[in-house]
Amino acid sequence: MVELVEEWINRVNDRSDLLPRWKKRKILLTIQANNYDIKIYISKDGMRLTREKDLTDRLQISSTYKVFHQLLGGNLKLTALPKSIVRIEGEYRDVLLIESLLMLSH
């Protein structure tokens, strides 16, 4: 699972047009799938895996490995998934940012 997330992070960071336009606000995204709890720090400078816990803006997405495999592959629209399949906690504008990064990084 970590390798899959790292591939997505690399795709986003390789696109110079995606994050530099993002606001100065920083986000801590937590992805939870099966036994994995992966934290990603997102800023206008890029994305990276982190262990930081004290960022003010947080977004948490929980689902199964199978769903994340499809999301990280750009094959599913995050906001279109039913609550029975994916649990999302955080501000809607952050959800839309993540959704756009998932779709545009391909």
Tab-separated table of C-alpha atoms in Angstrom:
chain	number	residue	atom	x	y	z
A	1	MET	CA	0.000	0.000	0.000
A	2	VAL	CA	2.822	2.412	0.856
A	3	GLU	CA	4.413	1.818	-2.553
A	4	LEU	CA	1.116	2.626	-4.274
A	5	VAL	CA	0.817	5.893	-2.334
A	6	GLU	CA	4.458	6.773	-3.054
A	7	GLU	CA	3.857	6.278	-6.783
A	8	TRP	CA	0.905	8.680	-6.614
A	9	ILE	CA	2.957	11.238	-4.657
A	10	ASN	CA	5.728	11.024	-7.263
A	11	ARG	CA	3.253	11.513	-10.122
A	12	VAL	CA	1.800	14.602	-8.441
A	13	ASN	CA	5.218	16.035	-7.586
A	14	ASP	CA	6.412	15.446	-11.155
A	15	ARG	CA	3.622	17.683	-12.449
A	16	SER	CA	4.828	21.235	-11.958
A	17	ASP	CA	1.364	22.614	-12.699
A	18	LEU	CA	-0.651	20.962	-9.920
A	19	LEU	CA	0.452	22.085	-6.457
A	20	PRO	CA	2.191	25.448	-6.961
A	21	ARG	CA	-1.225	26.963	-7.602
A	22	TRP	CA	-2.527	25.551	-4.325
A	23	LYS	CA	-3.113	28.020	-1.522
A	24	LYS	CA	-0.597	28.480	1.244
A	25	ARG	CA	-2.704	26.356	3.569
A	26	LYS	CA	-1.117	23.028	4.413
A	27	ILE	CA	-3.000	19.750	4.673
A	28	LEU	CA	-2.260	16.551	6.501
A	29	LEU	CA	-3.981	13.733	4.604
A	30	THR	CA	-4.358	10.419	6.396
A	31	ILE	CA	-5.131	7.362	4.292
A	32	GLN	CA	-6.436	4.357	6.186
A	33	ALA	CA	-6.774	1.037	4.428
A	34	ASN	CA	-6.831	-2.347	6.087
A	35	ASN	CA	-3.886	-2.196	8.548
A	36	TYR	CA	-2.239	0.843	6.946
A	37	ASP	CA	-2.291	4.370	8.336
A	38	ILE	CA	-0.369	6.578	5.905
A	39	LYS	CA	0.098	10.306	6.484
A	40	ILE	CA	0.813	12.678	3.602
A	41	TYR	CA	1.837	16.300	4.027
A	42	ILE	CA	0.571	18.524	1.202
A	43	SER	CA	1.677	22.080	0.512
A	44	LYS	CA	2.284	24.253	-2.525
A	45	ASP	CA	5.852	22.874	-2.529
A	46	GLY	CA	4.711	19.295	-3.070
A	47	MET	CA	3.610	16.154	-1.288
A	48	ARG	CA	5.572	13.857	0.979
A	49	LEU	CA	5.045	11.068	3.448
A	50	THR	CA	5.242	12.313	7.036
A	51	ARG	CA	4.803	11.419	10.665
A	52	GLU	CA	3.694	14.943	11.660
A	53	LYS	CA	0.531	15.116	13.726
A	54	ASP	CA	0.088	18.761	14.622
A	55	LEU	CA	-1.038	20.402	11.389
A	56	THR	CA	-4.224	22.422	11.611
A	57	ASP	CA	-5.902	21.236	8.422
A	58	ARG	CA	-6.601	17.542	8.348
A	59	LEU	CA	-8.322	15.196	5.960
A	60	GLN	CA	-8.885	11.511	6.582
A	61	ILE	CA	-9.981	8.965	3.994
A	62	SER	CA	-10.713	5.379	4.997
A	63	SER	CA	-11.558	2.445	2.756
A	64	THR	CA	-10.193	-0.872	1.541
A	65	TYR	CA	-6.970	-1.493	-0.354
A	66	LYS	CA	-9.017	-2.380	-3.437
A	67	VAL	CA	-10.818	0.988	-3.424
A	68	PHE	CA	-7.564	2.900	-2.872
A	69	HIS	CA	-5.937	0.990	-5.703
A	70	GLN	CA	-8.691	2.301	-7.986
A	71	LEU	CA	-8.607	5.833	-6.514
A	72	LEU	CA	-4.828	6.164	-6.751
A	73	GLY	CA	-5.015	4.847	-10.288
A	74	GLY	CA	-7.409	7.651	-11.227
A	75	ASN	CA	-10.203	5.206	-11.985
A	76	LEU	CA	-12.754	6.362	-9.381
A	77	LYS	CA	-14.132	9.757	-8.444
A	78	LEU	CA	-13.720	10.209	-4.685
A	79	THR	CA	-16.830	12.333	-4.168
A	80	ALA	CA	-19.006	9.903	-6.128
A	81	LEU	CA	-18.288	6.926	-3.881
A	82	PRO	CA	-21.038	5.904	-1.456
A	83	LYS	CA	-20.447	6.262	2.280
A	84	SER	CA	-20.698	2.482	2.606
A	85	ILE	CA	-17.462	2.151	0.592
A	86	VAL	CA	-15.391	5.134	1.737
A	87	ARG	CA	-15.361	7.290	4.874
A	88	ILE	CA	-14.169	10.872	4.446
A	89	GLU	CA	-13.589	13.308	7.291
A	90	GLY	CA	-12.466	16.851	6.606
A	91	GLU	CA	-13.374	19.988	4.759
A	92	TYR	CA	-15.067	19.590	1.396
A	93	ARG	CA	-12.598	21.913	-0.341
A	94	ASP	CA	-9.765	19.614	0.763
A	95	VAL	CA	-11.667	16.591	-0.542
A	96	LEU	CA	-11.997	18.325	-3.917
A	97	LEU	CA	-8.258	19.069	-3.982
A	98	ILE	CA	-7.419	15.421	-3.324
A	99	GLU	CA	-9.944	14.290	-5.914
A	100	SER	CA	-8.377	16.577	-8.507
A	101	LEU	CA	-4.875	15.336	-7.642
A	102	LEU	CA	-6.058	11.744	-7.987
A	103	MET	CA	-7.602	12.388	-11.390
A	104	LEU	CA	-5.047	14.813	-12.874
A	105	SER	CA	-1.892	12.955	-11.867
A	106	HIS	CA	-2.351	10.483	-14.734
